[in-house]
Amino acid sequence: MSKKPLIIDVHGHYTTAPAALGAWRDLQIAALKDPSQQPDPKSLKISDDELRESIETNQLKLMKERGSDLTVFSPRASFMAHHIGDFETSSTWAAICNELCYRVSELFPDNFIGAAMLPQSPGVDPKSCIAELERCVKDYGFVGLNLNPDPSGGHWTSPPLTDRHWYPIYEKMVEYDLPAMIHVSTSCNSCFHTTGAHYLNADTTAFMQCLQGDLFKDFPTLKFLIPHGGGAVPYHWGRFRGLAQEMKKPLLQDHLLNNIFFDTCVYHQPGIDLLTKVIPVDNILFASEMIGAVRGIDPETGHYYDDTKRYVAATPNLSEEQRYKVFEGNARRVFPRMDAALKQKGL
Amino acid sequence: MSKKPLIIDVHGHYTTAPAALGAWRDLQIAALKDPSQQPDPKSLKISDDELRESIETNQLKLMKERGSDLTVFSPRASFMAHHIGDFETSSTWAAICNELCYRVSELFPDNFIGAAMLPQSPGVDPKSCIAELERCVKDYGFVGLNLNPDPSGGHWTSPPLTDRHWYPIYEKMVEYDLPAMIHVSTSCNSCFHTTGAHYLNADTTAFMQCLQGDLFKDFPTLKFLIPHGGGAVPYHWGRFRGLAQEMKKPLLQDHLLNNIFFDTCVYHQPGIDLLTKVIPVDNILFASEMIGAVRGIDPETGHYYDDTKRYVAATPNLSEEQRYKVFEGNARRVFPRMDAALKQKGL
């Protein structure tokens, strides 16, 4: 590759939104007990300057320092908290959070492009999420979405992702050519720490649900991105190959890897080395989830744990051409609407 | 090392018990709806010859082929199914299953040594398990136990392992110097495939619960063995180091690694390479869980997926002295009663 690749981070959340956002959410939650106190969404005022500052001093600063160009940006995952309230609660909250990400993408069009949070609610038909998703695509130019396989927050009361329950979302994804990151939110089950157990468990669970089923026969162009390096999956790739074999499924390459992709949110070099050794390079997309679960500096390296670009750059398992795929090429393929937006800018 | 190490497999289940065992369990389950049909445990007749055959044609055959010497042998994990029935159900069932493992250990004393299944039941005080555990240690010479952190079978209704709820078991473990393998059973939650999601999720969850808490301050000599290579933990070791740092916990080495150990049930070479690179060698114990979750032959290697001895032997990350620790030395240290039993035999 003679051209320097565009560095696209496909997993960013707005974890640094101004405090007014959390304060409004607190009022909304308090009002669940006293509906007369329900706050008006219009009462939430966040100026462009506040948005700018929250980004320039955080994500954008780190992107410049680390050398990434564009982040697929969605509302803070742990704040989705779909288990709180009912559909109306989630609907109002998702609309607010998505709009903020849209405004960020308008303020920094070269650096951020949106992905939608859905107004999911436990026990509610996923069809109810379509209107918000359409709005995010049509009005906001969003290029992906986050799908929570467990809106109950750690009780896992929804059917598996292969169930027809979820098909209305998949139909819309296929229609708009949108990939979904399969991403849970806060755990309200005290057994599961949110970012240390629930997130990783959900990644493994989602992959295994797809392995057991035949979802991609019904939706051959559907695309799932499994975050956090695929949970436990690449480390146990032999186990999953063996389980597929026992279930008389095709090889994973054929059964799942036309539709399932993994990000690089694995916070140490040996993990990225394993990921890039085991998973075909066409299925790996660069991501950091920066200013997320793990914000500190690794005393063993002197660098941020979540500075995953360093690990991808340093791994001996990738040629330059393969590194281009991980940093840019695969993201363009998995997010066709982002690719189109980039091309429109001559990129 | 001049002496060839004893190869000790610390994770074996009696997955090949004669069919009469499953038939008896079916009657027991059917009787939950019609207590008058409750089968008598004495009605289950399995001869020594049947036991011998079930072992000689399966585990022992593979142990000889692969070159392992001694297996820590416990009842089939997926058959524990603690979510079925009540304490009485589990109590009768555990007694039967433990006795069979004891009989195997008596028939093949050089090759098998027992570990106990507990008669856990959702919502029942773990104290109720002590009598069976004592019997297994005193009458059967068992050297370890399997502790199910989720007797509900995928609904996670028990408190975390750091909760005082579990302390009666820990007190007995410390008294007898027994390690516990943290091992769930069948998932009855359709979201979680038993061996492809629930097992691995439980491993990750258990580790994170310990990371969040300070259990080992209360029980400095307590030992937990996390099976299946620690679930997602070694692959995400940087994440866990970073989370501990954010929670102001000591380094994982000091916070957890005097008490937590990982087995080698990871079914491909890159996984074992990562495990042995990331986790200190003193915390890794050889195991295969043979004839378990993944029974096939890997077409990429021509060998059984679960022939983990090959991966441990082949990894470039271990010196001969370190390999001795993984195959024998660490197991003797973590299972002091097994070490004593071996020494009594002059081994």
XYZ file of C-alpha atoms in Angstrom:
694
model
C 0.000 0.000 0.000
C 1.510 3.306 -1.005
C -1.364 5.355 0.437
C -1.625 5.769 4.190
C -4.866 4.138 5.269
C -7.668 6.105 6.795
C -7.867 4.939 10.400
C -11.525 4.220 11.123
C -12.523 3.348 14.685
C -15.843 1.517 14.419
C -16.598 1.467 18.147
C -16.940 4.807 19.893
C -19.564 5.905 22.395
C -20.384 9.365 23.628
C -19.178 8.635 27.156
C -18.189 12.235 27.779
C -21.487 14.011 27.174
C -22.046 17.123 29.319
C -23.346 16.430 32.818
C -26.732 17.942 31.968
C -27.535 14.780 30.016
C -27.124 12.533 33.048
C -29.041 14.989 35.210
C -31.977 14.904 32.784
C -31.892 11.108 32.804
C -31.964 11.130 36.608
C -35.130 13.222 36.487
C -36.646 10.847 33.959
C -35.885 7.860 36.193
C -37.229 9.639 39.282
C -40.427 10.388 37.377
C -41.089 6.683 36.920
C -42.297 6.767 40.513
C -44.072 10.104 40.151
C -45.202 10.671 36.544
C -46.196 14.268 37.304
C -42.453 15.004 37.536
C -41.743 13.742 34.000
C -39.132 16.140 32.540
C -39.706 17.710 29.146
C -37.019 16.684 26.643
C -36.955 20.339 25.591
C -35.811 21.265 29.084
C -32.447 19.694 28.303
C -30.239 22.432 26.947
C -26.756 21.598 25.749
C -25.055 24.208 23.588
C -22.827 23.522 20.615
C -19.933 24.936 22.586
C -20.518 22.446 25.360
C -20.661 19.605 22.869
C -17.524 20.834 21.167
C -15.627 21.048 24.412
C -16.725 17.599 25.560
C -15.335 16.147 22.332
C -12.282 18.306 21.735
C -10.857 17.662 25.183
C -11.588 13.967 25.080
C -12.210 11.747 22.052
C -10.871 14.140 19.438
C -7.791 14.891 21.495
C -6.999 11.197 21.819
C -7.817 10.511 18.168
C -5.284 13.134 17.150
C -2.684 11.865 19.600
C -3.142 8.275 18.536
C -3.621 9.000 14.863
C -7.143 7.822 14.108
C -9.301 9.736 11.661
C -12.933 8.772 11.901
C -15.026 7.220 14.679
C -18.379 5.497 14.334
C -20.067 7.227 17.230
C -23.090 6.045 19.169
C -24.684 6.888 22.516
C -22.964 5.610 25.628
C -23.661 1.887 25.847
C -23.945 1.573 29.605
C -26.390 4.516 29.668
C -28.841 2.871 27.235
C -30.164 0.906 30.239
C -33.102 -0.464 28.318
C -34.324 -2.235 31.440
C -35.404 1.069 32.998
C -39.044 2.057 32.548
C -41.067 1.110 29.506
C -41.006 1.747 25.780
C -41.904 5.413 26.231
C -38.981 5.840 28.621
C -36.546 4.277 26.187
C -38.039 6.049 23.221
C -37.608 9.524 24.681
C -34.146 8.687 25.991
C -32.926 7.157 22.718
C -34.166 10.163 20.740
C -32.225 12.529 22.988
C -29.027 10.459 22.916
C -29.120 9.893 19.176
C -29.681 13.561 18.489
C -26.601 14.456 20.532
C -24.466 12.040 18.512
C -25.906 13.552 15.352
C -24.967 17.033 16.516
C -21.432 15.839 17.247
C -21.242 14.388 13.747
C -22.379 17.742 12.332
C -19.885 19.696 14.421
C -17.024 17.371 13.467
C -18.083 15.875 10.136
C -14.594 14.669 9.290
C -14.150 12.795 12.554
C -17.477 11.373 13.649
C -20.295 9.541 11.927
C -23.309 8.261 13.820
C -24.647 4.862 14.833
C -28.022 4.543 16.489
C -29.131 3.467 19.897
C -32.509 1.744 19.681
C -35.419 2.400 22.056
C -35.573 -1.231 23.143
C -37.555 -2.277 26.192
C -37.886 -5.742 27.765
C -40.888 -7.630 26.460
C -41.684 -5.024 23.810
C -41.808 -5.985 20.128
C -38.569 -4.838 18.441
C -40.770 -3.499 15.648
C -41.317 -0.546 17.962
C -37.696 0.511 17.316
C -38.077 0.998 13.586
C -39.286 4.597 13.617
C -36.260 5.816 15.598
C -33.916 3.797 13.396
C -35.437 5.280 10.231
C -35.113 8.762 11.625
C -31.444 8.164 12.461
C -30.706 6.958 8.952
C -32.811 9.412 6.974
C -32.445 12.568 9.048
C -29.084 12.006 10.727
C -27.125 10.025 8.151
C -26.282 7.295 10.670
C -24.484 4.307 9.209
C -25.033 1.556 11.810
C -26.863 0.667 14.989
C -26.335 -0.982 18.333
C -28.621 -3.917 18.993
C -28.998 -5.037 22.605
C -29.587 -8.809 22.745
C -30.618 -8.503 26.407
C -32.714 -5.385 27.084
C -33.467 -6.797 30.550
C -29.924 -5.908 31.648
C -28.499 -9.249 32.702
C -31.596 -11.404 33.087
C -31.638 -12.568 29.477
C -35.395 -12.714 29.095
C -35.524 -12.068 25.331
C -35.308 -14.896 22.816
C -31.995 -15.622 21.062
C -30.957 -13.389 18.175
C -31.885 -16.134 15.748
C -35.550 -15.931 16.772
C -38.151 -14.332 14.506
C -38.788 -11.899 17.352
C -35.880 -9.850 15.999
C -36.702 -10.097 12.301
C -38.355 -6.661 11.948
C -35.023 -5.069 12.856
C -33.122 -7.332 10.493
C -35.471 -6.501 7.636
C -34.806 -2.824 8.142
C -31.045 -3.425 8.437
C -31.036 -5.272 5.146
C -33.188 -2.636 3.474
C -30.814 0.153 4.554
C -27.620 -1.918 4.395
C -26.792 -1.205 8.034
C -24.619 -3.413 10.230
C -25.539 -3.919 13.883
C -23.051 -3.981 16.691
C -24.407 -6.495 19.203
C -23.924 -4.533 22.404
C -25.584 -4.934 25.786
C -25.952 -2.166 28.328
C -25.649 -1.897 32.105
C -26.164 -5.073 34.065
C -28.739 -4.854 36.819
C -27.918 -8.427 37.870
C -25.412 -8.263 40.709
C -23.716 -11.421 39.431
C -22.481 -9.638 36.318
C -20.147 -6.673 36.426
C -21.180 -4.534 33.460
C -17.912 -4.129 31.574
C -15.960 -7.003 33.160
C -18.499 -9.768 32.691
C -21.813 -8.793 31.078
C -20.277 -7.225 27.962
C -17.924 -10.134 27.295
C -20.563 -12.740 28.105
C -22.989 -11.106 25.694
C -20.410 -11.191 22.921
C -19.798 -14.903 23.418
C -23.509 -15.590 23.795
C -24.463 -13.748 20.609
C -21.861 -15.601 18.585
C -23.002 -18.954 19.924
C -26.645 -18.152 19.242
C -25.730 -17.512 15.620
C -23.660 -20.701 15.525
C -26.625 -22.762 16.748
C -29.065 -21.223 14.313
C -29.302 -20.585 10.598
C -30.166 -16.917 10.683
C -27.964 -16.000 7.755
C -29.839 -18.352 5.474
C -32.831 -16.075 5.965
C -30.727 -12.904 5.776
C -27.657 -13.568 3.644
C -26.572 -9.906 3.684
C -27.172 -9.242 7.383
C -24.045 -8.070 9.210
C -23.286 -8.350 12.919
C -20.267 -6.789 14.538
C -19.322 -8.521 17.783
C -17.480 -6.033 19.973
C -14.718 -6.472 22.556
C -12.781 -8.714 20.236
C -15.630 -11.219 20.161
C -15.762 -11.870 23.929
C -14.307 -15.327 24.530
C -14.754 -16.513 20.950
C -11.337 -16.171 19.296
C -9.554 -17.544 22.391
C -11.833 -20.593 22.171
C -11.967 -20.782 18.377
C -11.144 -24.501 18.451
C -14.051 -25.108 20.814
C -16.436 -23.275 18.494
C -15.124 -25.041 15.408
C -15.618 -28.325 17.241
C -19.118 -27.443 18.425
C -20.146 -26.479 14.891
C -18.761 -29.766 13.660
C -20.767 -31.688 16.260
C -23.934 -29.831 15.299
C -23.308 -30.716 11.632
C -23.038 -27.064 10.733
C -20.803 -25.915 7.873
C -17.287 -24.698 8.650
C -17.464 -21.443 10.610
C -15.918 -19.673 7.660
C -18.987 -20.533 5.583
C -21.571 -20.700 8.343
C -20.884 -17.360 10.032
C -17.969 -15.382 8.679
C -19.785 -13.852 5.735
C -21.956 -12.104 8.290
C -20.105 -11.822 11.596
C -17.198 -9.489 12.259
C -15.071 -8.777 15.320
C -13.675 -5.495 16.546
C -10.230 -4.971 18.095
C -11.303 -3.781 21.555
C -8.866 -6.109 23.298
C -6.614 -4.217 25.652
C -3.231 -5.884 25.482
C -0.839 -7.054 22.794
C -1.186 -10.843 23.294
C -4.956 -10.582 22.846
C -4.654 -8.714 19.544
C -1.981 -11.173 18.454
C -4.377 -14.061 19.085
C -7.283 -12.306 17.379
C -5.269 -11.583 14.255
C -3.814 -15.075 14.195
C -7.092 -16.941 14.560
C -9.767 -14.850 12.851
C -9.519 -14.240 9.101
C -8.331 -10.711 8.481
C -11.418 -9.830 6.444
C -13.470 -10.240 9.615
C -11.508 -7.872 11.878
C -12.337 -4.168 12.169
C -10.233 -1.642 14.042
C -11.882 -0.190 17.149
C -10.890 1.098 20.563
C -14.046 2.016 22.532
C -11.851 4.778 23.900
C -12.701 6.534 27.179
C -14.857 3.527 27.903
C -14.500 0.565 30.209
C -10.779 0.891 30.798
C -9.445 4.435 30.884
C -6.127 4.036 32.638
C -2.538 3.719 31.535
C -1.000 0.274 31.531
C 2.042 0.378 33.816
C 3.560 -2.460 31.790
C 3.641 -0.395 28.601
C 3.246 3.233 29.670
C 0.368 3.615 27.201
C -3.393 3.672 27.551
C -4.896 0.192 27.742
C -7.481 1.233 25.144
C -4.942 2.568 22.645
C -5.566 -0.489 20.490
C -4.019 1.109 17.413
C -0.610 0.380 18.922
C -1.374 -3.326 19.250
C -2.724 -3.573 15.711
C 0.297 -1.696 14.395
C 2.708 -3.875 16.358
C 1.310 -7.327 15.749
C 3.560 -9.439 13.553
C 0.522 -11.278 12.172
C -0.537 -8.622 9.670
C 1.062 -7.491 6.436
C 0.654 -3.862 5.422
C -2.128 -4.813 3.055
C -3.888 -6.696 5.829
C -3.445 -3.798 8.213
C -5.148 -1.572 5.634
C -8.116 -3.939 5.699
C -8.344 -3.807 9.499
C -7.981 -0.019 9.668
C -10.073 0.973 6.678
C -11.041 -1.530 4.016
C -13.177 -3.837 6.124
C -14.999 -0.930 7.760
C -15.924 0.424 4.316
C -17.246 -2.993 3.329
C -19.208 -3.632 6.546
C -20.585 -0.064 6.736
C -21.593 0.651 3.114
C -23.299 3.905 4.056
C -20.113 5.152 5.661
C -18.197 4.160 2.564
C -20.650 6.105 0.420
C -20.362 9.149 2.700
C -16.568 9.014 2.489
C -16.636 8.661 -1.273
C -18.901 11.652 -1.512
C -16.135 13.596 0.199
C -13.604 12.231 -2.245
C -12.136 9.875 0.349
C 13.943 -32.091 34.873
C 15.428 -35.529 34.514
C 12.288 -37.316 35.735
C 9.318 -37.597 33.405
C 6.453 -35.691 35.006
C 3.304 -37.400 36.122
C 0.606 -36.110 33.805
C -2.336 -35.087 35.989
C -5.548 -34.024 34.291
C -7.458 -31.948 36.849
C -10.704 -31.731 34.895
C -12.476 -34.982 34.084
C -16.174 -35.790 34.344
C -17.882 -39.144 34.243
C -19.614 -38.391 30.950
C -19.683 -42.030 29.924
C -21.588 -43.571 32.831
C -23.767 -46.561 31.909
C -27.177 -45.656 30.482
C -28.924 -46.936 33.603
C -27.805 -43.791 35.403
C -29.585 -41.488 32.970
C -32.652 -43.718 33.013
C -32.829 -43.481 36.800
C -32.517 -39.699 36.605
C -35.356 -39.595 34.087
C -37.550 -41.451 36.572
C -36.532 -39.047 39.316
C -37.448 -36.065 37.130
C -40.755 -37.628 36.096
C -41.562 -38.192 39.775
C -41.403 -34.462 40.422
C -44.864 -34.356 38.894
C -46.030 -37.550 40.567
C -44.181 -38.118 43.843
C -45.668 -41.598 44.185
C -43.383 -42.625 41.320
C -40.197 -41.526 43.131
C -37.568 -44.156 42.269
C -35.561 -45.800 45.043
C -31.831 -45.068 44.718
C -31.299 -48.743 45.515
C -33.160 -49.643 42.327
C -30.210 -48.350 40.321
C -27.927 -51.327 39.710
C -24.647 -50.798 37.918
C -22.106 -53.587 38.225
C -18.366 -53.169 38.571
C -17.978 -54.754 35.157
C -20.219 -52.125 33.620
C -18.281 -49.359 35.316
C -15.008 -50.891 34.184
C -16.136 -51.134 30.606
C -17.466 -47.563 30.525
C -14.051 -46.327 31.641
C -11.706 -48.728 29.853
C -13.247 -48.094 26.454
C -13.378 -44.335 26.940
C -11.401 -42.166 29.369
C -8.757 -44.754 30.228
C -8.261 -45.667 26.593
C -7.681 -42.037 25.659
C -5.511 -41.401 28.710
C -3.233 -44.254 27.614
C -3.197 -43.093 24.006
C -2.452 -39.508 24.935
C -0.131 -40.328 27.798
C -1.856 -38.916 30.854
C -1.643 -40.745 34.165
C -4.183 -39.492 36.649
C -7.516 -37.704 36.273
C -9.402 -35.748 38.916
C -12.792 -37.238 38.265
C -16.181 -35.766 39.137
C -19.770 -36.380 38.086
C -20.823 -35.146 34.676
C -21.157 -31.361 34.924
C -24.097 -30.923 32.579
C -25.993 -33.664 34.444
C -25.742 -31.924 37.815
C -28.688 -29.760 36.705
C -29.148 -28.233 40.123
C -32.138 -26.273 38.859
C -34.253 -29.430 38.717
C -36.457 -30.167 41.728
C -35.494 -29.156 45.233
C -32.754 -29.918 47.736
C -33.964 -33.488 48.223
C -33.788 -34.059 44.474
C -30.243 -32.762 44.257
C -29.205 -34.516 47.427
C -30.231 -37.962 46.236
C -28.822 -37.344 42.776
C -25.473 -36.020 44.038
C -25.080 -38.978 46.380
C -25.595 -41.411 43.509
C -23.248 -39.601 41.135
C -20.507 -39.143 43.701
C -20.654 -42.779 44.701
C -20.158 -43.839 41.085
C -17.056 -41.671 40.788
C -15.800 -43.162 44.034
C -16.300 -46.654 42.689
C -14.372 -45.716 39.535
C -11.556 -44.408 41.722
C -11.527 -47.711 43.626
C -11.528 -49.782 40.443
C -8.722 -47.711 38.895
C -6.888 -46.238 41.873
C -3.825 -45.334 39.828
C -5.780 -43.409 37.239
C -8.716 -41.681 38.911
C -9.200 -39.704 42.087
C -12.540 -38.150 42.984
C -13.922 -34.626 43.170
C -17.396 -33.997 44.538
C -20.564 -32.716 43.008
C -22.562 -30.751 45.589
C -26.316 -31.115 46.155
C -26.938 -27.442 45.409
C -30.437 -26.163 44.777
C -31.571 -22.628 43.852
C -32.488 -20.576 46.885
C -31.259 -23.195 49.343
C -28.544 -22.348 51.880
C -25.217 -23.774 50.673
C -24.737 -25.056 54.220
C -27.020 -27.887 53.168
C -24.200 -29.215 50.961
C -21.737 -29.796 53.783
C -22.845 -33.285 54.771
C -22.355 -34.667 51.253
C -19.023 -32.902 50.933
C -17.819 -34.369 54.235
C -18.894 -37.820 53.173
C -16.988 -37.474 49.899
C -13.821 -36.440 51.676
C -13.966 -38.791 54.648
C -15.479 -41.904 53.089
C -14.411 -41.537 49.465
C -11.058 -39.793 49.685
C -12.136 -37.054 47.276
C -9.631 -34.260 46.821
C -11.712 -31.415 45.386
C -15.219 -30.267 44.570
C -17.198 -28.548 41.876
C -19.011 -25.428 43.012
C -21.828 -24.158 40.807
C -22.056 -20.346 41.022
C -25.464 -20.466 39.321
C -27.608 -23.395 40.509
C -30.560 -21.817 38.671
C -29.065 -22.926 35.361
C -28.626 -19.675 33.476
C -30.824 -17.280 35.423
C -28.111 -16.234 37.874
C -30.349 -15.822 40.897
C -27.703 -16.574 43.542
C -25.494 -13.862 44.992
C -21.928 -13.432 43.708
C -19.271 -15.841 44.965
C -17.903 -13.111 47.205
C -21.131 -12.996 49.205
C -21.329 -14.479 52.714
C -24.029 -16.764 51.337
C -21.236 -19.060 50.174
C -19.040 -18.875 53.268
C -20.149 -22.195 54.835
C -18.695 -23.988 51.817
C -15.506 -21.972 51.927
C -15.050 -22.706 55.634
C -15.246 -26.406 54.917
C -12.891 -26.085 51.928
C -10.323 -24.346 54.087
C -10.742 -26.886 56.883
C -10.143 -29.781 54.501
C -7.727 -27.971 52.175
C -9.909 -28.631 49.144
C -9.899 -26.523 45.977
C -13.169 -25.835 44.181
C -13.557 -25.857 40.450
C -16.142 -23.163 39.669
C -18.313 -25.051 37.208
C -21.884 -24.420 36.135
C -24.215 -27.071 34.782
C -26.817 -27.238 32.024
C -28.360 -23.974 30.971
C -32.151 -23.900 31.013
C -32.097 -20.371 29.588
C -32.504 -20.622 25.826
C -30.199 -17.640 25.332
C -27.201 -19.614 26.581
C -25.935 -22.739 24.889
C -24.609 -24.887 27.728
C -21.053 -25.607 26.601
C -20.704 -22.840 23.999
C -21.871 -19.896 26.098
C -22.966 -20.677 29.662
C -19.751 -22.453 30.687
C -17.466 -19.755 29.311
C -19.641 -16.927 30.623
C -19.622 -18.463 34.093
C -15.835 -18.663 34.065
C -15.525 -14.992 33.154
C -18.240 -14.008 35.613
C -16.669 -15.900 38.516
C -13.287 -14.300 37.918
C -14.800 -10.820 37.731
C -16.806 -11.375 40.913
C -13.559 -12.198 42.699
C -11.864 -9.174 41.153
C -14.604 -6.868 42.432
C -14.563 -8.305 45.941
C -12.034 -9.038 48.630
C -12.943 -12.632 49.331
C -9.381 -13.816 49.710
C -8.785 -11.393 52.549
C -11.329 -13.425 54.498
C -10.015 -16.752 53.175
C -6.331 -16.396 52.340
C -5.915 -20.117 51.632
C -9.084 -20.608 49.587
C -8.412 -21.951 46.092
C -10.621 -21.615 43.034
C -9.891 -23.345 39.755
C -11.512 -21.576 36.812
C -12.079 -24.123 34.065
C -12.097 -23.797 30.274
C -8.916 -21.802 30.326
C -10.596 -19.095 32.402
C -13.400 -18.297 29.929
C -12.609 -14.955 28.338
C -10.190 -13.848 31.046
C -6.693 -14.503 29.660
C -7.681 -13.172 26.211
C -8.809 -9.962 27.935
C -6.095 -9.885 30.588
C -5.312 -6.233 29.810
C -8.969 -5.345 30.339
C -9.001 -7.061 33.727
C -5.714 -5.505 34.792
C -7.149 -2.135 33.805
C -10.438 -2.705 35.608
C -8.613 -3.717 38.792
C -6.524 -0.576 38.491
C -9.644 1.580 38.155
C -11.197 -0.080 41.192
C -8.009 0.644 43.181
C -7.436 -3.052 43.718
C -3.915 -4.458 44.029
C -2.218 -5.913 40.962
C -4.031 -9.074 39.866
C -0.947 -11.060 40.787
C -1.411 -10.036 44.418
C -5.173 -9.575 44.465
C -6.200 -12.902 42.920
C -3.378 -15.140 41.749
C -2.562 -16.632 45.124
C -6.041 -18.126 45.043
C -7.244 -18.435 41.462
C -5.963 -20.961 38.945
C -6.828 -21.735 35.330
C -7.032 -25.073 33.591
C -5.902 -25.786 30.024
C -9.261 -26.781 28.510
C -8.728 -24.583 25.464
C -9.084 -26.556 22.293
C -6.576 -25.151 19.850
C -2.896 -24.251 19.859
C -3.214 -20.433 19.649
C -5.438 -20.448 22.741
C -2.943 -22.425 24.803
C -0.160 -20.214 23.489
C -2.019 -17.140 24.737
C -2.839 -18.716 28.096
C 0.760 -19.695 28.738
C 2.041 -16.324 27.595
C -0.299 -14.211 29.693
C -0.989 -16.142 32.897
C 1.903 -16.890 35.281
C 2.883 -20.536 34.923
C 2.239 -21.246 38.604
C -1.448 -20.591 37.961
C -1.963 -23.001 35.067
C -3.025 -26.625 35.602
C -3.176 -29.230 32.870
C -6.681 -30.473 32.030
C -8.617 -31.709 29.041
C -12.264 -32.329 30.072
C -12.008 -35.199 27.623
C -15.116 -36.761 26.093
C -16.881 -33.591 27.086
C -18.108 -30.590 25.168
C -16.063 -31.168 22.032
C -15.501 -34.794 21.128
C -14.521 -34.616 17.486
C -11.269 -34.591 15.570
C -9.982 -31.271 14.329
C -9.630 -31.521 10.543
C -6.906 -28.876 10.697
C -4.655 -31.056 12.854
C -5.976 -34.604 12.548
C -6.124 -34.850 16.353
C -8.912 -34.597 18.897
C -9.809 -31.016 19.746
C -9.709 -31.945 23.438
C -6.258 -33.545 23.304
C -4.870 -30.536 25.116
C -1.683 -32.336 26.102
C -0.449 -31.807 22.554
C -0.917 -28.066 22.764
C 0.800 -27.821 26.151
C 3.650 -29.966 24.868
C 3.982 -27.913 21.686
C 3.755 -24.386 23.013
C 7.047 -22.510 22.762
C 6.160 -20.501 25.875
C 7.097 -23.157 28.446
C 10.465 -24.505 29.485
C 10.668 -28.138 30.589
C 10.612 -27.056 34.198
C 7.528 -24.945 33.576
C 5.861 -27.799 31.732
C 6.445 -29.973 34.790
C 4.572 -27.388 36.858
C 1.613 -27.385 34.477
C 1.449 -31.173 34.211
C 2.171 -32.119 37.807
C 3.668 -29.626 40.237
C 0.852 -27.087 40.317
C -1.788 -29.802 40.652
C 0.007 -31.196 43.693
C 0.110 -27.720 45.226
C -3.521 -26.827 44.476
C -4.865 -30.273 45.479
C -2.918 -31.031 48.695
C -5.011 -34.122 49.423
C -4.138 -35.546 46.036
C -0.491 -34.810 46.671
C -0.730 -36.643 49.996
C -2.435 -39.612 48.344
C 0.277 -39.763 45.678
C 3.028 -39.537 48.260
C 1.453 -42.358 50.203
C 1.910 -44.438 47.070
C 5.522 -43.374 46.809
C 4.767 -41.023 43.896
